[in-house]
Coordinates of C-alpha atoms in Angstrom, one line a residue:
M1 CA -11.1 -21.9 11.8
E2 CA -11.7 -18.1 11.4
L3 CA -10.7 -17.4 14.6
L4 CA -7.5 -19.3 13.9
I5 CA -7.2 -17.5 10.7
L6 CA -7.0 -14.1 12.2
F7 CA -5.1 -14.7 15.9
L8 CA -2.8 -17.5 14.2
P9 CA -0.6 -14.4 12.7
L10 CA -1.0 -12.4 16.5
I11 CA 0.5 -14.9 18.1
A12 CA 3.3 -15.3 15.4
A13 CA 3.8 -12.1 16.0
I14 CA 3.8 -12.2 19.9
I15 CA 6.1 -14.7 20.2
S16 CA 8.8 -14.0 17.6
G17 CA 8.6 -10.0 19.1
F18 CA 9.2 -11.1 22.6
F19 CA 10.6 -14.4 23.1
S20 CA 13.1 -14.1 20.3
K21 CA 16.2 -14.1 22.8
L22 CA 15.0 -17.3 24.6
I23 CA 13.6 -19.3 22.2
G24 CA 16.2 -18.4 19.3
D25 CA 16.3 -17.2 15.5
R26 CA 15.3 -20.6 13.8
T27 CA 12.4 -21.2 16.5
C28 CA 11.1 -18.2 15.2
E29 CA 11.3 -18.0 11.6
I30 CA 10.2 -21.9 11.7
I31 CA 6.6 -20.7 14.1
T32 CA 6.1 -17.4 11.7
S33 CA 6.1 -19.2 8.4
L34 CA 4.9 -22.3 9.8
F35 CA 1.1 -19.7 11.5
V36 CA 0.9 -17.9 8.9
S37 CA 0.9 -21.4 6.3
I38 CA -2.0 -22.0 9.4
S39 CA -3.6 -20.3 8.1
A40 CA -3.8 -20.4 4.5
V41 CA -4.5 -23.7 4.4
L42 CA -7.6 -22.6 6.5
S43 CA -8.6 -19.6 4.2
I44 CA -8.3 -22.2 1.5
I45 CA -10.2 -24.5 2.9
I46 CA -13.4 -21.3 3.6
F47 CA -13.1 -20.7 0.4
Y48 CA -13.8 -24.0 -1.3
N49 CA -16.6 -24.0 1.2
V50 CA -18.2 -20.7 -0.1
I51 CA -17.4 -21.9 -3.4
F52 CA -19.0 -25.7 -3.1
N53 CA -21.3 -25.5 -0.1
D54 CA -22.5 -21.8 -0.1
Y55 CA -20.8 -20.9 3.0
L56 CA -21.1 -17.7 4.8
S57 CA -20.5 -16.8 8.3
D58 CA -20.6 -12.9 11.0
T59 CA -19.1 -14.8 14.1
I60 CA -18.5 -11.7 16.6
I61 CA -15.8 -12.3 18.8
A62 CA -16.5 -9.6 21.9
S63 CA -18.7 -6.6 22.0
W64 CA -16.1 -3.8 21.3
I65 CA -17.7 -0.4 21.8
N66 CA -21.1 -0.1 23.2
S67 CA -22.6 3.5 24.2
G68 CA -25.9 4.8 23.4
T69 CA -26.6 4.2 19.6
L70 CA -23.0 2.8 18.6
I71 CA -22.8 -0.8 19.2
V72 CA -20.2 -2.1 17.4
N73 CA -19.0 -5.4 18.2
W74 CA -15.3 -7.7 17.2
S75 CA -16.7 -9.6 14.0
I76 CA -15.4 -12.1 11.5
K77 CA -17.4 -12.3 8.2
I78 CA -17.0 -14.9 5.9
D79 CA -18.3 -13.9 2.1
A80 CA -17.4 -14.1 -0.9
L81 CA -16.0 -11.3 -1.4
S82 CA -13.8 -11.4 2.5
A83 CA -13.1 -15.1 0.8
V84 CA -11.4 -13.6 -1.6
M85 CA -8.7 -11.9 0.5
L86 CA -8.8 -13.8 3.1
V87 CA -6.7 -16.5 0.3
V88 CA -4.8 -13.7 -1.4
V89 CA -3.5 -12.0 2.0
T90 CA -2.8 -15.8 3.7
L91 CA -1.3 -17.2 1.1
I92 CA 1.7 -14.3 -0.2
S93 CA 2.2 -13.7 3.5
S94 CA 3.1 -17.3 3.8
L95 CA 4.5 -17.3 1.1
V96 CA 7.0 -14.8 1.7
H97 CA 7.7 -15.6 5.4
I98 CA 8.8 -18.7 4.3
Y99 CA 10.9 -16.8 1.4
S100 CA 12.3 -13.9 3.8
I101 CA 13.4 -17.6 5.9
G102 CA 16.7 -17.1 3.1
Y103 CA 16.9 -13.7 2.1
M104 CA 16.8 -12.5 5.6
S105 CA 19.5 -15.1 6.8
H106 CA 22.1 -12.9 7.2
D107 CA 20.1 -9.6 9.2
P108 CA 21.2 -9.9 12.8
D109 CA 17.5 -8.6 13.4
K110 CA 15.2 -11.8 12.0
P111 CA 13.3 -12.3 14.7
R112 CA 11.9 -8.3 15.1
F113 CA 11.2 -8.6 10.6
M114 CA 8.3 -11.7 11.2
A115 CA 6.9 -10.5 13.6
Y116 CA 6.1 -7.5 12.0
L117 CA 5.5 -9.4 8.9
S118 CA 3.5 -11.5 11.2
L119 CA 2.2 -8.4 13.0
F120 CA 0.8 -7.0 9.5
T121 CA -1.1 -10.2 8.4
F122 CA -3.3 -9.4 11.7
A123 CA -3.6 -6.5 10.5
M124 CA -4.8 -7.7 7.6
L125 CA -6.6 -10.2 8.1
S126 CA -8.6 -7.6 10.3
L127 CA -9.1 -5.1 7.9
V128 CA -10.5 -7.5 5.3
T129 CA -12.7 -9.8 7.2
A130 CA -14.9 -6.8 9.2
D131 CA -18.5 -6.5 9.2
N132 CA -18.4 -3.0 10.5
F133 CA -16.8 0.2 9.4
L134 CA -14.5 1.0 13.1
Q135 CA -13.3 -1.9 12.7
L136 CA -12.0 -2.0 9.1
F137 CA -10.2 1.6 9.8
F138 CA -8.3 -0.2 13.1
G139 CA -7.0 -3.0 10.9
W140 CA -6.7 -0.3 7.6
E141 CA -4.3 1.7 10.6
G142 CA -3.0 -1.6 11.5
V143 CA -1.9 -2.1 8.7
G144 CA 0.0 1.6 7.4
L145 CA 1.9 1.1 11.7
C146 CA 3.0 -2.2 10.5
S147 CA 3.6 -0.4 6.8
Y148 CA 6.3 2.3 8.6
F149 CA 7.5 -0.5 11.1
L150 CA 8.6 -2.6 8.2
I151 CA 9.9 0.2 5.9
G152 CA 12.3 1.5 7.9
F153 CA 13.3 -1.8 9.2
W154 CA 16.5 -0.8 8.3
Y155 CA 16.4 2.4 10.4
K156 CA 20.0 3.1 10.2
K157 CA 19.4 4.0 6.9
E158 CA 18.9 8.1 6.5
T159 CA 17.0 6.8 3.4
A160 CA 15.1 4.2 4.8
N161 CA 13.9 6.6 7.6
A162 CA 13.0 9.4 5.0
A163 CA 11.0 6.4 2.9
A164 CA 8.5 5.2 6.4
I165 CA 7.9 8.8 7.6
K166 CA 6.5 9.4 3.8
A167 CA 4.6 6.4 3.7
F168 CA 3.4 7.7 7.1
L169 CA 2.3 11.4 6.1
V170 CA 0.7 10.5 3.1
N171 CA -1.7 7.7 4.0
R172 CA -2.8 10.1 7.1
V173 CA -3.8 12.4 3.4
G174 CA -6.0 9.6 3.0
D175 CA -6.7 8.2 6.4
F176 CA -8.2 12.3 7.2
G177 CA -10.6 11.6 4.2
F178 CA -11.4 8.2 4.8
A179 CA -12.2 9.2 8.9
L180 CA -14.2 11.6 7.6
G181 CA -17.0 9.4 5.2
I182 CA -16.9 7.5 8.2
F183 CA -18.2 10.0 10.5
L184 CA -20.4 11.5 7.8
I185 CA -22.1 7.7 7.3
F186 CA -22.4 7.3 11.8
Y187 CA -24.1 11.0 11.3
F188 CA -26.9 10.0 8.7
F189 CA -27.4 6.3 9.1
G190 CA -27.0 6.2 13.4
T191 CA -24.6 3.0 12.7
V192 CA -21.5 2.0 11.3
N193 CA -22.2 -1.8 10.6
Y194 CA -22.2 -2.9 7.1
T195 CA -25.5 -3.8 6.6
E196 CA -27.6 -1.5 8.1
V197 CA -26.1 1.2 6.6
F198 CA -26.7 -0.5 3.3
N199 CA -30.2 -0.8 3.6
Q200 CA -30.8 2.8 4.7
I201 CA -28.8 3.7 2.1
P202 CA -31.6 4.5 -1.1
Q203 CA -33.9 6.4 2.5
L204 CA -30.3 9.1 0.9
I205 CA -30.1 9.4 -2.5
D206 CA -31.7 13.2 -2.2
K207 CA -30.6 13.7 1.0
K208 CA -28.3 17.2 0.4
I209 CA -25.2 18.3 3.6
I210 CA -23.2 21.8 3.3
F211 CA -19.4 20.9 2.7
L212 CA -16.5 23.4 2.8
G213 CA -19.6 26.0 2.7
I214 CA -20.8 24.1 -0.6
S215 CA -24.3 22.4 -1.1
C216 CA -23.4 18.8 -2.4
N217 CA -25.5 15.1 -2.6
A218 CA -24.6 13.6 0.7
V219 CA -24.2 9.9 -0.7
D220 CA -21.4 12.1 -3.3
L221 CA -18.9 13.4 -0.2
I222 CA -19.7 10.2 1.6
C223 CA -18.2 8.7 -1.7
L224 CA -15.9 10.5 -2.3
L225 CA -14.6 10.7 1.2
L226 CA -13.5 6.8 1.3
F227 CA -12.3 7.1 -2.4
I228 CA -9.8 9.5 -0.8
G229 CA -8.9 7.0 1.5
A230 CA -8.7 4.7 -1.7
M231 CA -6.7 6.6 -3.0
G232 CA -4.2 7.0 -0.3
K233 CA -3.9 3.3 1.0
S234 CA -3.5 2.0 -2.9
A235 CA -1.5 4.7 -4.0
Q236 CA -3.2 6.3 -7.0
I237 CA -2.2 10.3 -8.9
F238 CA -1.6 13.0 -6.2
L239 CA -1.2 10.4 -3.7
H240 CA 1.2 8.4 -5.1
T241 CA 4.3 9.4 -3.9
W242 CA 4.9 7.0 -0.4
L243 CA 4.7 3.7 -2.8
P244 CA 8.2 4.0 -5.2
D245 CA 10.2 5.2 -1.9
A246 CA 8.8 2.6 0.1
M247 CA 11.2 -0.2 -1.6
E248 CA 13.5 0.7 0.6
G249 CA 12.4 -1.9 2.9
P250 CA 13.5 -5.5 2.3
T251 CA 12.3 -7.4 -0.9
P252 CA 9.7 -9.3 0.9
V253 CA 8.3 -6.4 2.1
S254 CA 7.9 -4.6 -1.3
A255 CA 6.3 -8.0 -2.1
L256 CA 3.3 -8.2 0.8
I257 CA 2.5 -4.8 1.4
H258 CA 3.2 -3.7 -2.0
A259 CA 2.3 -6.2 -4.7
A260 CA -1.0 -8.2 -3.5
T261 CA -1.9 -7.3 0.3
M262 CA -1.9 -3.5 1.4
V263 CA -2.0 -1.8 -1.5
T264 CA -4.8 -3.5 -2.6
A265 CA -7.4 -2.4 0.4
G266 CA -8.5 0.0 -1.5
V267 CA -10.1 -1.3 -4.1
F268 CA -11.1 -3.5 -1.5
L269 CA -13.0 -0.6 0.9
V270 CA -14.7 0.2 -2.6
V271 CA -15.8 -3.5 -3.9
R272 CA -17.3 -3.6 -0.1
C273 CA -18.7 -0.4 -1.1
S274 CA -20.1 -1.5 -4.2
P275 CA -24.0 -0.8 -2.2
I276 CA -22.7 3.1 -2.1
F277 CA -21.1 3.2 -4.5
E278 CA -23.9 2.6 -7.3
Y279 CA -26.0 5.5 -6.1
S280 CA -23.4 8.0 -7.0
I281 CA -22.7 8.7 -10.1
L282 CA -20.5 11.6 -9.9
A283 CA -18.1 9.2 -7.4
L284 CA -17.6 6.6 -10.3
N285 CA -16.7 8.5 -12.5
F286 CA -14.0 10.3 -10.3
I287 CA -12.6 7.2 -9.7
T288 CA -12.8 5.6 -13.4
V289 CA -10.9 9.4 -14.1
V290 CA -8.6 8.7 -11.1
G291 CA -8.1 4.9 -12.0
M292 CA -7.4 5.5 -15.9
S293 CA -5.3 8.6 -14.4
T294 CA -2.9 7.0 -12.6
A295 CA -2.7 3.4 -14.4
F296 CA -1.3 5.9 -17.6
F297 CA 0.6 8.1 -15.4
A298 CA 2.4 5.4 -13.7
A299 CA 3.5 3.1 -16.5
T300 CA 5.6 6.5 -18.5
I301 CA 7.3 6.9 -15.2
A302 CA 8.1 3.3 -15.1
L303 CA 9.1 3.4 -18.7
V304 CA 12.2 5.5 -17.9
Q305 CA 13.1 3.5 -14.2
T306 CA 16.8 1.8 -14.3
D307 CA 16.3 0.7 -9.6
I308 CA 14.2 -3.1 -10.6
K309 CA 12.6 -2.7 -8.0
K310 CA 11.1 0.9 -8.7
I311 CA 10.0 0.0 -11.7
I312 CA 7.6 -2.5 -10.2
A313 CA 6.5 -0.4 -7.7
Y314 CA 5.3 1.9 -10.7
S315 CA 3.7 -1.4 -12.6
T316 CA 1.2 -2.3 -9.2
C317 CA 1.3 2.3 -9.6
S318 CA -0.8 1.7 -12.5
Q319 CA -1.8 -2.0 -12.3
L320 CA -4.0 -0.6 -9.4
G321 CA -5.2 2.2 -12.0
Y322 CA -6.8 -1.0 -14.3
M323 CA -9.2 -2.0 -11.0
F324 CA -9.8 1.8 -10.1
F325 CA -11.1 1.7 -13.1
A326 CA -12.8 -1.7 -13.2
T327 CA -14.7 -0.1 -9.9
G328 CA -15.3 3.2 -11.4
V329 CA -17.4 1.6 -14.1
G330 CA -19.8 -1.1 -12.5
A331 CA -17.5 -4.2 -12.8
Y332 CA -16.6 -4.7 -8.8
N333 CA -16.1 -8.4 -10.0
V334 CA -13.5 -8.1 -13.0
A335 CA -11.2 -5.6 -10.5
M336 CA -11.4 -7.9 -8.2
F337 CA -10.4 -10.7 -10.8
H338 CA -7.7 -9.0 -11.4
L339 CA -7.3 -7.9 -7.4
F340 CA -6.7 -11.5 -7.2
T341 CA -4.2 -12.7 -10.6
H342 CA -2.0 -9.7 -9.6
A343 CA -1.1 -11.3 -6.4
F344 CA 0.8 -13.8 -8.3
F345 CA 1.7 -12.4 -11.0
K346 CA 3.5 -9.2 -9.0
A347 CA 4.6 -10.9 -6.1
L348 CA 6.5 -13.3 -8.3
L349 CA 7.9 -10.0 -9.8
F350 CA 9.1 -8.8 -6.3
L351 CA 10.7 -12.4 -4.8
G352 CA 12.1 -12.7 -8.6
S353 CA 13.8 -9.4 -8.1
G354 CA 14.4 -10.0 -4.6
S355 CA 17.2 -13.0 -6.4
V356 CA 18.5 -10.5 -8.3
I357 CA 19.8 -8.3 -6.1
H358 CA 20.5 -11.0 -3.5
A359 CA 22.9 -12.7 -6.5
F360 CA 24.2 -9.1 -7.3
N361 CA 25.1 -8.4 -3.5
N362 CA 22.5 -5.9 -2.9
E363 CA 22.1 -4.0 -6.7
Q364 CA 19.0 -2.4 -7.9
N365 CA 20.2 -0.8 -10.8
I366 CA 19.6 -2.8 -14.2
N367 CA 21.9 -1.0 -15.8
K368 CA 24.6 -2.4 -13.6
M369 CA 23.5 -6.3 -14.6
G370 CA 23.0 -7.8 -17.5
S371 CA 23.6 -11.3 -19.8
V372 CA 23.3 -13.5 -16.9
W373 CA 20.2 -15.2 -17.7
K374 CA 22.3 -18.9 -17.7
K375 CA 23.9 -18.0 -14.7
L376 CA 20.7 -17.2 -13.0
P377 CA 18.5 -20.0 -15.2
Y378 CA 15.9 -20.0 -12.6
T379 CA 14.8 -16.7 -11.2
W380 CA 15.1 -15.6 -15.2
L381 CA 12.6 -18.5 -16.0
M382 CA 10.6 -17.4 -12.6
M383 CA 10.2 -13.9 -14.2
I384 CA 10.0 -14.6 -17.8
I385 CA 6.6 -16.6 -16.7
G386 CA 5.6 -13.0 -14.1
T387 CA 5.8 -10.6 -16.8
L388 CA 3.7 -12.1 -19.4
A389 CA 1.0 -12.9 -17.0
L390 CA 1.6 -9.3 -16.4
T391 CA 1.7 -7.9 -19.7
G392 CA -1.0 -10.2 -20.0
F393 CA 0.2 -12.3 -23.2
P394 CA -2.0 -14.7 -24.2
L395 CA -3.6 -17.6 -21.9
L396 CA -1.5 -16.7 -18.6
S397 CA -4.3 -15.1 -15.8
G398 CA -3.2 -11.5 -16.4
F399 CA -4.7 -12.1 -20.1
F400 CA -7.9 -13.1 -18.5
S401 CA -8.0 -10.6 -16.2
K402 CA -7.5 -7.3 -18.1
D403 CA -9.0 -8.2 -20.9
A404 CA -11.9 -8.1 -19.0
I405 CA -11.3 -4.9 -17.5
I406 CA -10.8 -3.3 -20.3
E407 CA -13.9 -4.9 -22.5
F408 CA -16.4 -4.1 -19.7
S409 CA -14.9 -0.7 -19.2
Y410 CA -15.5 -0.4 -23.8
L411 CA -19.2 -2.2 -22.9
R412 CA -20.2 0.3 -20.7
G413 CA -21.3 3.0 -22.8
N414 CA -20.0 6.3 -21.4
T415 CA -17.6 8.0 -22.0
T416 CA -15.6 7.7 -19.9
G417 CA -15.6 4.3 -19.9
I418 CA -14.9 4.7 -23.5
I419 CA -12.1 6.6 -22.7
A420 CA -11.1 4.3 -19.9
A421 CA -10.6 1.6 -22.3
Y422 CA -8.3 2.7 -24.7
V423 CA -6.0 4.4 -22.3
G424 CA -6.4 1.0 -20.4
I425 CA -5.0 -0.8 -24.1
F426 CA -2.4 2.1 -24.8
T427 CA -1.4 1.4 -21.3
A428 CA -1.2 -2.4 -21.8
F429 CA 1.3 -1.4 -24.6
L430 CA 3.5 0.5 -22.2
T431 CA 3.1 -1.5 -19.8
A432 CA 4.8 -4.6 -22.0
I433 CA 7.5 -2.1 -23.1
Y434 CA 9.3 -1.2 -19.6
S435 CA 8.3 -5.2 -18.8
W436 CA 10.7 -6.7 -21.5
R437 CA 13.0 -3.4 -20.9
L438 CA 13.5 -4.8 -17.5
I439 CA 13.9 -8.4 -18.5
F440 CA 16.4 -8.2 -21.0
K441 CA 18.9 -5.1 -19.8
T442 CA 18.4 -7.5 -16.3
F443 CA 19.1 -11.3 -18.2
H444 CA 20.0 -10.5 -22.0
G445 CA 22.9 -8.3 -23.4
Q446 CA 26.3 -7.1 -22.0
Y447 CA 27.5 -7.4 -18.5
N448 CA 27.8 -4.4 -16.7
N449 CA 29.0 -4.4 -13.4
D450 CA 33.1 -3.4 -12.5
E451 CA 31.8 -3.9 -9.2
I452 CA 31.2 -8.3 -9.3
K453 CA 32.7 -10.4 -11.4
I454 CA 30.3 -12.8 -13.6
E455 CA 31.8 -15.8 -12.4
K456 CA 30.7 -14.7 -9.2
I457 CA 26.9 -14.4 -9.5
H458 CA 24.8 -17.4 -8.4
E459 CA 21.4 -18.6 -7.6
S460 CA 19.2 -18.1 -5.0
S461 CA 18.9 -20.9 -2.4
F462 CA 16.7 -23.6 -2.1
L463 CA 14.1 -22.0 0.2
M464 CA 14.1 -18.5 -2.2
L465 CA 13.1 -20.6 -5.1
I466 CA 10.5 -22.8 -3.6
P467 CA 8.0 -19.5 -3.2
L468 CA 8.5 -18.7 -7.0
S469 CA 7.2 -21.8 -8.6
I470 CA 3.6 -22.1 -6.1
L471 CA 3.2 -18.0 -7.6
S472 CA 4.6 -19.0 -11.0
V473 CA 1.6 -21.9 -10.6
G474 CA -0.8 -19.0 -10.0
S475 CA 0.3 -16.4 -12.7
V476 CA 0.0 -19.0 -15.6
F477 CA -3.6 -20.8 -14.5
A478 CA -5.6 -18.9 -12.1
G479 CA -7.0 -16.4 -14.6
Y480 CA -7.6 -19.6 -16.7
V481 CA -9.5 -21.4 -14.0
F482 CA -11.1 -18.8 -12.1
K483 CA -12.1 -16.6 -14.8
D484 CA -16.0 -17.7 -15.0
L485 CA -15.6 -18.4 -11.1
F486 CA -15.5 -14.2 -11.0
I487 CA -17.1 -12.5 -13.8
D488 CA -19.9 -15.0 -14.4
Q489 CA -22.5 -12.6 -16.6
L490 CA -24.6 -15.1 -17.0
N491 CA -24.6 -15.5 -13.3
T492 CA -23.9 -19.8 -13.5
F493 CA -22.3 -19.7 -10.1
N494 CA -23.9 -17.1 -8.4
F495 CA -20.2 -17.1 -6.4
W496 CA -20.6 -13.6 -4.8
K497 CA -24.1 -13.1 -3.9
D498 CA -26.0 -10.4 -1.5
S499 CA -20.9 -9.0 -1.3
I500 CA -21.3 -7.0 -4.5
K501 CA -24.1 -5.0 -5.4
F502 CA -24.9 -4.1 -9.0
L503 CA -28.0 -1.5 -9.2
N504 CA -26.9 -1.6 -13.1
P505 CA -25.5 -5.2 -14.2
L506 CA -22.8 -5.4 -16.7
S507 CA -23.1 -6.0 -20.7
P508 CA -23.9 -9.5 -21.1
G509 CA -22.8 -9.2 -24.6
H510 CA -19.5 -8.2 -26.2
P511 CA -17.4 -5.3 -28.0
P512 CA -16.2 -5.4 -31.6
L513 CA -13.1 -7.4 -32.1
I514 CA -10.7 -5.0 -32.4
I515 CA -11.3 -4.1 -28.8
I516 CA -10.7 -8.2 -28.3
Y517 CA -8.0 -9.0 -30.3
I518 CA -5.6 -5.5 -29.8
T519 CA -4.6 -5.8 -26.4
P520 CA -3.2 -9.4 -27.3
I521 CA -1.4 -8.4 -30.2
L522 CA 0.6 -5.1 -29.7
V523 CA 1.8 -7.2 -25.8
T524 CA 2.6 -10.1 -28.2
L525 CA 4.9 -7.8 -31.3
S526 CA 6.5 -5.8 -27.7
I527 CA 8.4 -8.3 -27.2
P528 CA 10.4 -9.0 -30.7
F529 CA 10.6 -4.8 -30.2
S530 CA 11.7 -4.7 -26.8
Y531 CA 14.0 -7.1 -28.0
Y532 CA 15.4 -5.1 -30.9
L533 CA 15.5 -1.8 -29.2
F534 CA 16.9 -2.7 -25.6
V535 CA 19.7 -5.3 -26.9
K536 CA 20.3 -5.5 -30.8
N537 CA 20.5 -1.9 -31.6
K538 CA 20.6 0.0 -28.8
K539 CA 21.9 3.3 -30.1
I540 CA 18.1 3.8 -31.7
L541 CA 16.7 4.5 -27.9
T542 CA 20.0 6.6 -27.7
S543 CA 18.6 8.9 -30.4
I544 CA 15.5 9.3 -29.6
V545 CA 16.4 9.5 -26.3
D546 CA 18.6 12.6 -26.6
A547 CA 16.4 13.7 -29.0
N548 CA 13.3 14.5 -26.4
K549 CA 16.2 15.1 -23.5
S550 CA 13.4 17.0 -21.6
I551 CA 10.7 14.3 -22.5
Y552 CA 12.9 11.8 -21.0
N553 CA 13.9 13.9 -17.7
F554 CA 10.0 14.6 -17.0
L555 CA 9.4 11.1 -16.6
L556 CA 12.7 10.3 -15.0
N557 CA 11.9 13.2 -12.5
K558 CA 8.6 11.7 -12.4
W559 CA 6.4 13.8 -13.5
Y560 CA 8.0 16.7 -11.0
F561 CA 5.5 15.6 -8.4
D562 CA 7.7 15.7 -5.9
E563 CA 9.6 19.0 -6.1
F564 CA 6.3 20.3 -6.9
Y565 CA 4.4 18.9 -3.2
E566 CA 8.1 20.2 -1.9
I567 CA 7.2 24.0 -3.8
I568 CA 2.7 23.9 -2.2
F569 CA 3.4 21.8 0.2
I570 CA 7.3 20.8 3.2
K571 CA 8.7 24.6 2.4
P572 CA 6.2 26.3 3.3
S573 CA 5.4 23.9 6.5
K574 CA 8.8 24.6 7.2
K575 CA 8.8 28.1 6.6
I576 CA 5.6 28.5 9.3
G577 CA 7.7 25.6 12.1
K578 CA 10.1 27.7 12.2
F579 CA 8.1 31.2 12.3
F580 CA 5.9 29.9 15.5
W581 CA 9.5 27.8 16.9
K582 CA 11.2 30.9 17.2
S583 CA 8.9 34.2 17.1
I584 CA 6.5 32.6 19.0
D585 CA 7.6 29.3 21.4
L586 CA 11.0 31.1 21.7
N587 CA 10.6 34.5 21.6
T588 CA 7.5 34.8 23.1
I589 CA 6.2 31.6 25.8
D590 CA 9.6 30.4 26.7
R591 CA 10.8 34.4 26.9
F592 CA 8.3 35.8 29.3
G593 CA 7.2 32.6 30.4
P594 CA 9.0 29.5 31.9
D595 CA 12.7 31.1 30.8
S596 CA 11.2 34.9 33.1
I597 CA 10.6 33.2 36.2
S598 CA 13.4 30.9 36.5
K599 CA 15.5 34.5 35.4
I600 CA 14.0 36.3 38.6
I601 CA 13.6 33.6 40.8
K602 CA 17.7 33.2 39.9
I603 CA 17.9 36.8 40.7
L604 CA 16.1 36.9 43.9
S605 CA 18.0 34.0 45.0
L606 CA 21.3 35.3 45.0
K607 CA 20.3 38.2 46.6
A608 CA 19.0 35.9 49.5
T609 CA 22.5 33.9 49.7
K610 CA 24.0 37.2 50.4
F611 CA 21.7 37.5 53.7
Q612 CA 23.9 33.8 54.6
S613 CA 26.6 35.2 56.1
G614 CA 28.0 33.3 58.7
F615 CA 27.8 35.8 61.9
I616 CA 26.2 35.6 64.9
Y617 CA 25.1 39.8 65.4
Q618 CA 24.1 40.2 61.7
Y619 CA 21.1 37.6 62.1
A620 CA 20.6 38.6 65.9
F621 CA 20.7 42.4 64.2
I622 CA 17.9 40.7 61.0
M623 CA 15.9 39.0 63.9
L624 CA 15.8 41.7 65.5
L625 CA 14.1 44.1 62.6
G626 CA 11.9 41.6 62.1
F627 CA 11.0 41.4 65.5
S628 CA 10.1 45.5 65.3
A629 CA 8.2 45.4 62.0
I630 CA 6.1 42.0 63.2
L631 CA 4.7 44.3 66.4
T632 CA 4.9 47.4 64.2
F633 CA 2.3 45.8 62.5
L634 CA 0.3 44.8 65.5
I635 CA -0.6 47.5 66.9
I636 CA -1.4 49.5 64.0
N637 CA -3.5 47.0 63.6

């Protein structure tokens, strides 16, 4: 069963990628969607067995590396943590595959797109089922490569190519830190297998190491390097700039990669390595600060963006911040709970936005929409459900997971935890504002598109609406159904077992009532407030923007991170590259190397041609001279 889950997507990718001309586009779409759907069904069965039958396994597929003390197998590790990720990855991927049949129906390269989706699914499954850091790194780089393929799928668009390259390069920064962390792990423990590393961690608590001339604790350094990798993959502040630009890819890509799967790999890494992170207070505090900063900063940017997909992309950034500061306060299970619920409502929002974009003939500016909820009633309803879940409206999935993060952060009791709780509350309010702004400007108010008549706006195809229905069910019920299983304060289910290590158990108490109730109150009040601000009385908003133009531009330009990196990194790199290219490569190496040699050879060749006159007496004379020179040489010696 485990083998089928892992390799069915790979087989589908090979068939669709290499044999599409033989079997046709429709067959490729059916095969890829069917194979990934089978993986999803099998993943749900395994998840059921893990819950009710305490199922655990570590299946060795093959011996991968056996060199000295480095022994690495290709394995499929099944425990509570990997079972949750299997369901998230395969279920969302299967729905995205089905959705893509309708969304990409007019694209001439459908088989290539479906092959990329399936290959991405295989790489992500390799990542989450690994039992060692090297296999995890293989899947980590695999999803990065597939992300590059999918973001730049429409390679004839210059912006798509630029976005793909940007995502690839920014992730390399994080991956470099991640690789250094793995090297350190092997250096200290002589192995990269999870179980062996985790068992030896207590022996390394007081170990010091010199890194970049600074003496630091070995466990702290390992954790910080691993987290740098997680920052890149999960688009945390400073390494977040690739995620909004990645919206250049087709919308199903956004739902699969940037909502539910690849960007959550960083959270998965931290939770998987909880036996290491629990011994590093420094790393946990750093994660908390980075997480809460990302949650707040991304939410502020989403307030003023006009691209429907970029608003949701910054929302993803913000929600990942929640997950990270949950891990930073030691609430790893709560972080996984939010990851699980977030997968449903964020994929729903992305696919719903794709349905809107499809109806508006690829228009993504929400200022050019409006008053189409009657034309797109099903899409409107699905996006309302997704928005309610995202904002944490009472009794929907986001309410249970997001509020749990805020509560456990407060209960942690340390300074960073309490600050994170308050930042989380304020960010939840901002989330509600920008989410309802998107809904009201897209579906309500005045119709603002001059290029498309409102009569031509129509609902998406049946194939695109089915995945929305399934995701809406998860968005409504996933939180209530699984809250006791995932959080399990009283250890009634013992679901996580050894897949998560709690050195300091979470507090069984309850925070003050104000902490519990303030978020749902703010979220509920934000609905009429947003409606009045963005539909009924837009003049207030205009006056606010006019009075705070500098702040508005600051947020509109995304805190000027791109401009800052342009000055600090890109322009100096270009100047250095230009110097080495022109001064060193062209004017020095080429000039005195191959160009000089070829020039000398050319001159000698031109001189040599003068000996080829065609007159016999000249040849005889030259031969006589040569013979005389040889004879003279022999006589002298």
